[in-house]
Short mmCIF file of C-alpha atoms and ligand atoms in Angstrom, two decimals:
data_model
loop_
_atom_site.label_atom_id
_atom_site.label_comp_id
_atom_site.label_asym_id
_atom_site.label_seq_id
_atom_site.Cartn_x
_atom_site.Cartn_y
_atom_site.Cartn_z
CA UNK A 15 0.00 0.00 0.00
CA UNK A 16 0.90 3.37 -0.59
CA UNK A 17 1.92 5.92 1.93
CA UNK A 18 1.19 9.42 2.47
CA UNK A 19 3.32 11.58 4.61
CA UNK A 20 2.01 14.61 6.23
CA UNK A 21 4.20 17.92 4.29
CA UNK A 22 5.30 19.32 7.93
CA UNK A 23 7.20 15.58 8.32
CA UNK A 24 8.91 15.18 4.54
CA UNK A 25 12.65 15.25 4.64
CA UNK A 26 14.82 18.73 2.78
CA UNK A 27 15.24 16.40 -0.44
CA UNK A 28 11.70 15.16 -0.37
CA UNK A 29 10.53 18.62 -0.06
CA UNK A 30 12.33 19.53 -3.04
CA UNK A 31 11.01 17.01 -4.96
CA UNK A 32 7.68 17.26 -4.19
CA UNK A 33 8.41 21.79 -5.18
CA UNK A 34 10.18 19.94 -8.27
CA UNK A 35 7.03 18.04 -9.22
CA UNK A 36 4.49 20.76 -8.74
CA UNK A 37 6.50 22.93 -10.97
CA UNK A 38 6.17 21.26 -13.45
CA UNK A 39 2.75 20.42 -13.67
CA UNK A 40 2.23 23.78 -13.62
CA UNK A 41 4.43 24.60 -16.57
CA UNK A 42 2.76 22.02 -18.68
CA UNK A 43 -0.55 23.35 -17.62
CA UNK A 44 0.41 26.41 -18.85
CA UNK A 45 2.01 25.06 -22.32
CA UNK A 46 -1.88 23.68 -22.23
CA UNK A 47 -0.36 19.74 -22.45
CA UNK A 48 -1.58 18.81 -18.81
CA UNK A 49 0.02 15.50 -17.51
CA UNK A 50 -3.19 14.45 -16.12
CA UNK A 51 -6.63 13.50 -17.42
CA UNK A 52 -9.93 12.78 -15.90
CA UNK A 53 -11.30 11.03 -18.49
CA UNK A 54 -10.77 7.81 -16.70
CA UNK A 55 -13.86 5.86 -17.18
CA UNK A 56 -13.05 3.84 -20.47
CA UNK A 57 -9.72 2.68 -18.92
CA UNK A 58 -11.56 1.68 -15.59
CA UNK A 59 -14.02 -0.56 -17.78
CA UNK A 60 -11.04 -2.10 -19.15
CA UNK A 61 -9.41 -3.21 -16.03
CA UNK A 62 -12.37 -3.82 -13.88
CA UNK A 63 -13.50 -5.88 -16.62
CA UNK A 64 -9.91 -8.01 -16.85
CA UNK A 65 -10.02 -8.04 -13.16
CA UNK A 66 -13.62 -9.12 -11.96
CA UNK A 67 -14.50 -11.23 -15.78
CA UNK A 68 -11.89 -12.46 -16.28
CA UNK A 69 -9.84 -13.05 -13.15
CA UNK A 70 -6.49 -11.44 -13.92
CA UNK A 71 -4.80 -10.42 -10.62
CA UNK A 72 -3.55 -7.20 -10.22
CA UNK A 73 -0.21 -8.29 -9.64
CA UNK A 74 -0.06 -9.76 -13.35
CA UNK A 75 -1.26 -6.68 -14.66
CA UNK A 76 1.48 -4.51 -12.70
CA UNK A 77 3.86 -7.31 -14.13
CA UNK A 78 2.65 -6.44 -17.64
CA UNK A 79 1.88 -2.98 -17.93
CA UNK A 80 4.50 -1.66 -15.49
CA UNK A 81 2.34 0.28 -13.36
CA UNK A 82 2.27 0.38 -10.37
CA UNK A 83 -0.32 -2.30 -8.48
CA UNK A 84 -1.60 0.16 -5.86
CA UNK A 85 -2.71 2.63 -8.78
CA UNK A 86 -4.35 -0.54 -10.44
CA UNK A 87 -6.22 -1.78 -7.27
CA UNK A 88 -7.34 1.98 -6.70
CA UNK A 89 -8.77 2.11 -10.10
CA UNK A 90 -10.56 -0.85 -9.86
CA UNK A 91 -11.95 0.12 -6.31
CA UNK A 92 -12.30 3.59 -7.22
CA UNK A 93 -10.83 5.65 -4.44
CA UNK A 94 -7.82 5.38 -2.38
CA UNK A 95 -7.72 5.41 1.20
CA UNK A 96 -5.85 8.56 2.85
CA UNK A 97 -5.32 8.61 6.26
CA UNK A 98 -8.37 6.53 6.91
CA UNK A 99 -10.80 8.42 4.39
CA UNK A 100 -11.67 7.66 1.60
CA UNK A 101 -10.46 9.56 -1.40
CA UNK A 102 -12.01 9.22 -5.43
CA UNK A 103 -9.88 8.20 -7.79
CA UNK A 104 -10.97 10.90 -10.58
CA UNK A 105 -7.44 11.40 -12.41
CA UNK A 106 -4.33 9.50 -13.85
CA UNK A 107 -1.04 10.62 -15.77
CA UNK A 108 -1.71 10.29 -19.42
CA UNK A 109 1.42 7.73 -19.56
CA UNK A 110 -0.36 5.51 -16.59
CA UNK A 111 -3.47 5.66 -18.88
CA UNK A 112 -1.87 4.61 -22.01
CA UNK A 113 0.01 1.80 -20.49
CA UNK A 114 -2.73 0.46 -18.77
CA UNK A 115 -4.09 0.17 -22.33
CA UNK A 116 -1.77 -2.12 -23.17
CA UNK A 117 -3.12 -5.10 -20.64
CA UNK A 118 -4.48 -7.81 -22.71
CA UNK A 119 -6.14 -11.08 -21.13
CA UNK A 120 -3.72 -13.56 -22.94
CA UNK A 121 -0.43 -10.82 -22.19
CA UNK A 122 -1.35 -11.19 -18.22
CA UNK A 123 -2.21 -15.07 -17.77
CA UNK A 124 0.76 -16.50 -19.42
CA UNK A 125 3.08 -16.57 -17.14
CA UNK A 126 2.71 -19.98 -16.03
CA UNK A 127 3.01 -19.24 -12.43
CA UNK A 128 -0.71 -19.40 -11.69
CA UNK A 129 -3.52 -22.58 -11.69
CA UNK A 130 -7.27 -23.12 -11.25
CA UNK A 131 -8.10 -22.04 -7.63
CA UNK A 132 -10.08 -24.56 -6.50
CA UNK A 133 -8.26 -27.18 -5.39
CA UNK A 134 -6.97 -24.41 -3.08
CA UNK A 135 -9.86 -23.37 -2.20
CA UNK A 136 -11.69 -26.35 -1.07
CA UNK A 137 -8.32 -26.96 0.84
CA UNK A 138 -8.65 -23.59 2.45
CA UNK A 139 -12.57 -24.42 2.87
CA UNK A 140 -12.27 -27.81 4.96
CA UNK A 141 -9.44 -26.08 6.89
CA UNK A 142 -12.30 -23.51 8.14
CA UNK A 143 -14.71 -26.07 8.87
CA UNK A 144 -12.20 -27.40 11.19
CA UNK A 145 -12.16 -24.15 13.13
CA UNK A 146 -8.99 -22.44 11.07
CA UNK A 147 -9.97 -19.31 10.94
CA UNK A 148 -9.43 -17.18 7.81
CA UNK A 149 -6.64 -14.42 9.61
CA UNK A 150 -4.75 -17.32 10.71
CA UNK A 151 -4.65 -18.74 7.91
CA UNK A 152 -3.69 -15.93 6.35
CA UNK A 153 -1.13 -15.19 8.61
CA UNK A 154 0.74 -18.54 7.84
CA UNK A 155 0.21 -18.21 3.57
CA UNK A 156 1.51 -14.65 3.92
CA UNK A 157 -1.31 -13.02 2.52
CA UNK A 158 -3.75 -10.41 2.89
CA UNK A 159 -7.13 -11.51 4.92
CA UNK A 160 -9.35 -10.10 2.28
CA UNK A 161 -7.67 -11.67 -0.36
CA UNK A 162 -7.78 -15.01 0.95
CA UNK A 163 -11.34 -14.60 2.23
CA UNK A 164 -12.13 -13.84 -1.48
CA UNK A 165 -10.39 -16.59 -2.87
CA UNK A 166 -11.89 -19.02 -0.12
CA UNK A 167 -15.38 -17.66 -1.00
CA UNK A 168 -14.61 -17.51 -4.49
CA UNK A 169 -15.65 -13.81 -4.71
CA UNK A 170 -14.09 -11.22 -6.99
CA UNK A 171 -13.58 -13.41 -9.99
CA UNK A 172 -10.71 -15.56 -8.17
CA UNK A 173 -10.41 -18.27 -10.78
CA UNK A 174 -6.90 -18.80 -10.60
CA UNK A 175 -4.50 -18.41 -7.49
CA UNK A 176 -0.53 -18.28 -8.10
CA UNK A 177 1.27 -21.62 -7.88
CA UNK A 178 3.16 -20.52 -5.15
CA UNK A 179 0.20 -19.68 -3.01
CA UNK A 180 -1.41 -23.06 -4.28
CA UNK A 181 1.45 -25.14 -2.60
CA UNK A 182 1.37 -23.23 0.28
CA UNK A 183 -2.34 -23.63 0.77
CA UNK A 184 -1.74 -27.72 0.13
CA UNK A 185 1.43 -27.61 2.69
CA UNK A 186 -0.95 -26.03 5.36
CA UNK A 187 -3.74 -28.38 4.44
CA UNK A 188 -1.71 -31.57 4.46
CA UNK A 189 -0.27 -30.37 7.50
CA UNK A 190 -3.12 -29.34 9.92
CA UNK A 191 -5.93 -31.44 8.56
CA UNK A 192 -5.55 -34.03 11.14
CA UNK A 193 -4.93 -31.32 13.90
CA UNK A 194 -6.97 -29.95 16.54
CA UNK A 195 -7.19 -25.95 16.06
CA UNK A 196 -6.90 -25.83 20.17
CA UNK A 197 -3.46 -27.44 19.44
CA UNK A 198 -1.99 -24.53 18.09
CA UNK A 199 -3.42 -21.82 19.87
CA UNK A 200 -7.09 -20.93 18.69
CA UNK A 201 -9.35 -19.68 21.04
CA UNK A 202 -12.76 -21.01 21.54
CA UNK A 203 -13.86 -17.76 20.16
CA UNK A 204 -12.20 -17.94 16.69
CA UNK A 205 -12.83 -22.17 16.48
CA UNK A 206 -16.52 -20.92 16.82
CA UNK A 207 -16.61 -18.89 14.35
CA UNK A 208 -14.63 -20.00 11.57
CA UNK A 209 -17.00 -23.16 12.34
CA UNK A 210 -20.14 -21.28 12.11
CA UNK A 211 -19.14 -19.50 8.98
CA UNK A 212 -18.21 -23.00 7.33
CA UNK A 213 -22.01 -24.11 7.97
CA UNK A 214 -23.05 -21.20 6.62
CA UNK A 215 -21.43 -21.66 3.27
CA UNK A 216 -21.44 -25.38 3.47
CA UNK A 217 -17.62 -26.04 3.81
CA UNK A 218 -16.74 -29.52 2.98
CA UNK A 219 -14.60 -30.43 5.73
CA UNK A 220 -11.18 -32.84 4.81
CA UNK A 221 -13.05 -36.28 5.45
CA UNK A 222 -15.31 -35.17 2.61
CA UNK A 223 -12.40 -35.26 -0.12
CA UNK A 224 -9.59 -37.70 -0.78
CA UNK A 225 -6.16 -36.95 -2.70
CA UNK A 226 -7.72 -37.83 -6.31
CA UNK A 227 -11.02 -36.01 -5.63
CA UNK A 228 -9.67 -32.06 -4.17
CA UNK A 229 -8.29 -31.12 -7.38
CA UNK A 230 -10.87 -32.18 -9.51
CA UNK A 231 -12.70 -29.80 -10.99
CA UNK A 232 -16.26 -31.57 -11.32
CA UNK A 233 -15.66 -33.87 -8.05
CA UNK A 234 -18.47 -33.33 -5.51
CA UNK A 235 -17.87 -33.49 -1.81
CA UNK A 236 -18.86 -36.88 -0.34
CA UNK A 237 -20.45 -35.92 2.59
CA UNK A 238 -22.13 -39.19 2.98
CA UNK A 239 -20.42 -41.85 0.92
CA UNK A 240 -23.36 -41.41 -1.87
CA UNK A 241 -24.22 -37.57 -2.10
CA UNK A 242 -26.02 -36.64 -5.04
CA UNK A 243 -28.74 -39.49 -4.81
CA UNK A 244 -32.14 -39.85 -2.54
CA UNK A 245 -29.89 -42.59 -0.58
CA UNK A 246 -27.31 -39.54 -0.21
CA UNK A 247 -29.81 -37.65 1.39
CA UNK A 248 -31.73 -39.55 3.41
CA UNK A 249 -28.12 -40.16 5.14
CA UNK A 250 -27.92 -36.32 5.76
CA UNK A 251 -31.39 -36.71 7.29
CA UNK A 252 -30.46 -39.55 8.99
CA UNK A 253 -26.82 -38.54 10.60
CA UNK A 254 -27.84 -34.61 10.58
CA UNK A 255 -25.22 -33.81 8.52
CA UNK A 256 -25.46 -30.46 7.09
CA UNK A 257 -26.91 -30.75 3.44
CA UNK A 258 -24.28 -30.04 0.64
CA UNK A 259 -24.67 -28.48 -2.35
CA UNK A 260 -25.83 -31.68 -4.70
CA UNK A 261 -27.98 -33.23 -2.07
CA UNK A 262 -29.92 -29.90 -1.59
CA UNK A 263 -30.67 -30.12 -5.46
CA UNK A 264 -32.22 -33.51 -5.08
CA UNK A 265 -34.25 -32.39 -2.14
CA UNK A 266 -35.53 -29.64 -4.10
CA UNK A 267 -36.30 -31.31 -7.00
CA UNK A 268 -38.33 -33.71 -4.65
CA UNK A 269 -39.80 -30.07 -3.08
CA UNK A 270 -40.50 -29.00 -6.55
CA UNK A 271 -42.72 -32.10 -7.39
CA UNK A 272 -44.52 -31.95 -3.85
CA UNK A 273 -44.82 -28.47 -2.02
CA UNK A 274 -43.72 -24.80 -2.87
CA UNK A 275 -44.72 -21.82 -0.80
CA UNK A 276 -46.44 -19.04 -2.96
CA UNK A 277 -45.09 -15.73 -1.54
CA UNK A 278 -48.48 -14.01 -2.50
CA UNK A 279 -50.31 -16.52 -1.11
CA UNK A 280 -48.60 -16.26 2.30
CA UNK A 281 -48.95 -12.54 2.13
CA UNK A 282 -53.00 -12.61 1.36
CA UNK A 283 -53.16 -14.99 4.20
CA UNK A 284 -51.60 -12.93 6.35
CA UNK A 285 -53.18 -10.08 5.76
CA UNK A 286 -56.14 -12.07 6.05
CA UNK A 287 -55.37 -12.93 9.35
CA UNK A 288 -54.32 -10.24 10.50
CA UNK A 289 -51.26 -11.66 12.07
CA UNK A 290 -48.15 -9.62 11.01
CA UNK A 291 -44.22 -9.97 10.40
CA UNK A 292 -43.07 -9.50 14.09
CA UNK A 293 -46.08 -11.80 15.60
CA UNK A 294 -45.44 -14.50 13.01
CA UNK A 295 -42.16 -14.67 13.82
CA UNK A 296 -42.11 -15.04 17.34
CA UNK A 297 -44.87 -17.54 17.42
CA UNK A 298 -42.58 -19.85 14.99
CA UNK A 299 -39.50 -18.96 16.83
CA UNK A 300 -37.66 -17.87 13.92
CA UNK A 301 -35.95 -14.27 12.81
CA UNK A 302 -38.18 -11.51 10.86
CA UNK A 303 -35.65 -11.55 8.09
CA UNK A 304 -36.98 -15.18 7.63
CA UNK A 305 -40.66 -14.24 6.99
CA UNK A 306 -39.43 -11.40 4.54
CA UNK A 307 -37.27 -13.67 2.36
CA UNK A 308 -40.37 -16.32 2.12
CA UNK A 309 -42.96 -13.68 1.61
CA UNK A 310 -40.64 -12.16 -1.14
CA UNK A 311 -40.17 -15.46 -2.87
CA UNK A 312 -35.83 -14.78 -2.35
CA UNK A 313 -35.90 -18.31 -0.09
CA UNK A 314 -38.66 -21.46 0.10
CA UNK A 315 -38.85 -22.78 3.75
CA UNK A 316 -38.85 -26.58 4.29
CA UNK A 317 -42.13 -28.33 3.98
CA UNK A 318 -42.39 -28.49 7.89
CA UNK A 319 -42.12 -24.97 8.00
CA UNK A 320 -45.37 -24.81 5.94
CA UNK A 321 -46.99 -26.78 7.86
CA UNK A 322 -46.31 -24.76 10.85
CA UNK A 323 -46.64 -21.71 9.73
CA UNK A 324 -50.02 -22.79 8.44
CA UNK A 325 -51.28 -23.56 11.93
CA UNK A 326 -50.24 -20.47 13.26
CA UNK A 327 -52.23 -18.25 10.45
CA UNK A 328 -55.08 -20.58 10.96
CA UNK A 329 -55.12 -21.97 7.29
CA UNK A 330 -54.68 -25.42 5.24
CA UNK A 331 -51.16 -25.90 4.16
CA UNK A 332 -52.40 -26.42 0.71
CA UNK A 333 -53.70 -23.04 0.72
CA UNK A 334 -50.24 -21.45 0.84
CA UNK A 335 -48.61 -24.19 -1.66
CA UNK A 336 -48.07 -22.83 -5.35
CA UNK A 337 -50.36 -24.44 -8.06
CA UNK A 338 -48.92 -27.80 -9.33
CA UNK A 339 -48.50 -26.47 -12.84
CA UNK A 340 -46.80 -23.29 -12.18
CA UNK A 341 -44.46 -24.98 -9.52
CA UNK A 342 -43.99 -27.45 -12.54
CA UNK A 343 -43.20 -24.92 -15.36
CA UNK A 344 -40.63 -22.91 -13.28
CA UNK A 345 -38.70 -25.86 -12.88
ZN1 ZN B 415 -24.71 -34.85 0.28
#
């Protein structure tokens, strides 16, 4: 990251420099050939585009275009940070702008020093289901904690991740996979939440993946030993095991077939009852947030959930259920 130092604390030389610099801006301002431009947005297209589409890190675009990789990362954010505030990027040099032209997808990803993140990142994944938590983790790859938190959510277009970071990752992972984070120092705390977080996401932890199976691109965790089928599922039911990704397909293609809520529905029979958010939700014993997202259609409850919620507005489950054909046709 770039630092700014206050004028009052800049050393005789740097103070010259600094005098030097402003001098001549001014000159070319005056000769009407300003250094700078504001017309920035075309160029920020570009490399937000090569950045979050494409997945190009920053650092191979430094490597190509020689600029500087805290100018590109401002760019693509859009401001820099200044003594803790935030300030707009609105300008570059004219020679930053035309080099940054020169970034091309193929120019920045052959380098060979990268590969397909994933391997890494279900490594990084079951590491946080164990109760690694992402700044330690960080801590021992000797990276940032936001970058690695985007590559271990896959966020921000991280496709690829440098080889050296890969072997890293699988060095940590081979390493601590068997080990208790208590062992080396976690708190209860950070085990907690670096759990809780891998639930939330459904983090495969290590017993879910074997040697041939991590780096795979179209493996599937095997959560159960047959995930991805009814038998798979029933066996999450069975051993609560939290549902992964495949096994929540086949349960909703069973909910599909059998019972969706119909967010209007649920709101007509509300209003029919008179019974609102807040009351609703503390009669089921869930969160408000929960009765928004099913009355706006953004998340279907269970078919137990139904049921109950139902009883509590004082109507047939069937009369909250979506139509068999339309349930049908949207699927
Ligand atoms: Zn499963």
């Amino acid at each position: 990251m770039s630092t700014y130092t206050r004028r009052a604390e800049l050393t005789p030389e740097q103070l010259r420099r600094v005098r030097q610099d402003a001098k001549r801006r001014r000159v070319l301002l005056s000769l009407g050939a300003p250094s700078r431009t504001n017309s920035i947005d075309e160029v920020q297209r570009h490399v937000r585009q090569l950045y979050f589409d494409r997945g190009i890190p920053v650092s191979a675009m430094a490597r190509q275009s020689g600029v500087n990789r805290d100018t590109i990362m401002h760019l693509i954010r859009g401001f820099r940070v200044v003594q803790g505030e935030r300030v707009p990027v609105t300008g570059l040099l004219r020679s930053t702008l035309d080099k940054l032209w020169t970034i091309t997808p193929d120019g920045a990803s052959v380098d060979g020093r990268r590969r397909p993140s994933h391997g890494t990142r279900r490594r990084l994944q079951a590491l946080c289901a164990l109760g690694f938590d992402c700044t330690w983790q960080a801590a021992r790859l000797n990276v940032c904690p936001s970058n690695l938190n985007a590559l271990v959510l896959g966020t921000r277009g991280r496709q690829f991740v440098l080889a050296a970071t890969a072997e890293a990752a699988a060095a940590l992972y081979d390493k601590y996979q068997h080990v208790d984070p208590r062992d080396v120092g976690r708190g209860e705390r950070q085990i907690k939440a670096a759990k809780t977080r891998a639930a939330q996401h459904s983090f495969a932890p290590p017993w879910c993946w074997d040697e041939d199976t991590i780096d795979d691109p179209n493996a599937i965790p095997e959560w159960t030993g047959a995930c991805g089928t009814a038998r798979g599922y029933a066996i999450h039911m069975r051993d609560r095991i939290p549902l992964c990704q495949a096994c929540r397909e086949i349960r909703r293609k069973k909910d599909g077939e059998a019972s969706v809520l119909d967010p209007d529905k649920l709101a007509s029979a509300m209003a029919g009852s008179g019974i609102g958010i807040a009351d609703l939700a503390v009669s089921l014993g869930c969160s408000k947030q929960a009765i928004y997202a099913w009355r706006s259609g953004d998340y279907v409850p269970r078919s137990q959930s139904i049921d109950r919620v139902a009883r509590a507005l004082g109507v047939r489950p069937a009369d909250l259920l979506r139509d068999r054909a339309q349930s049908r046709g949207e699927l």
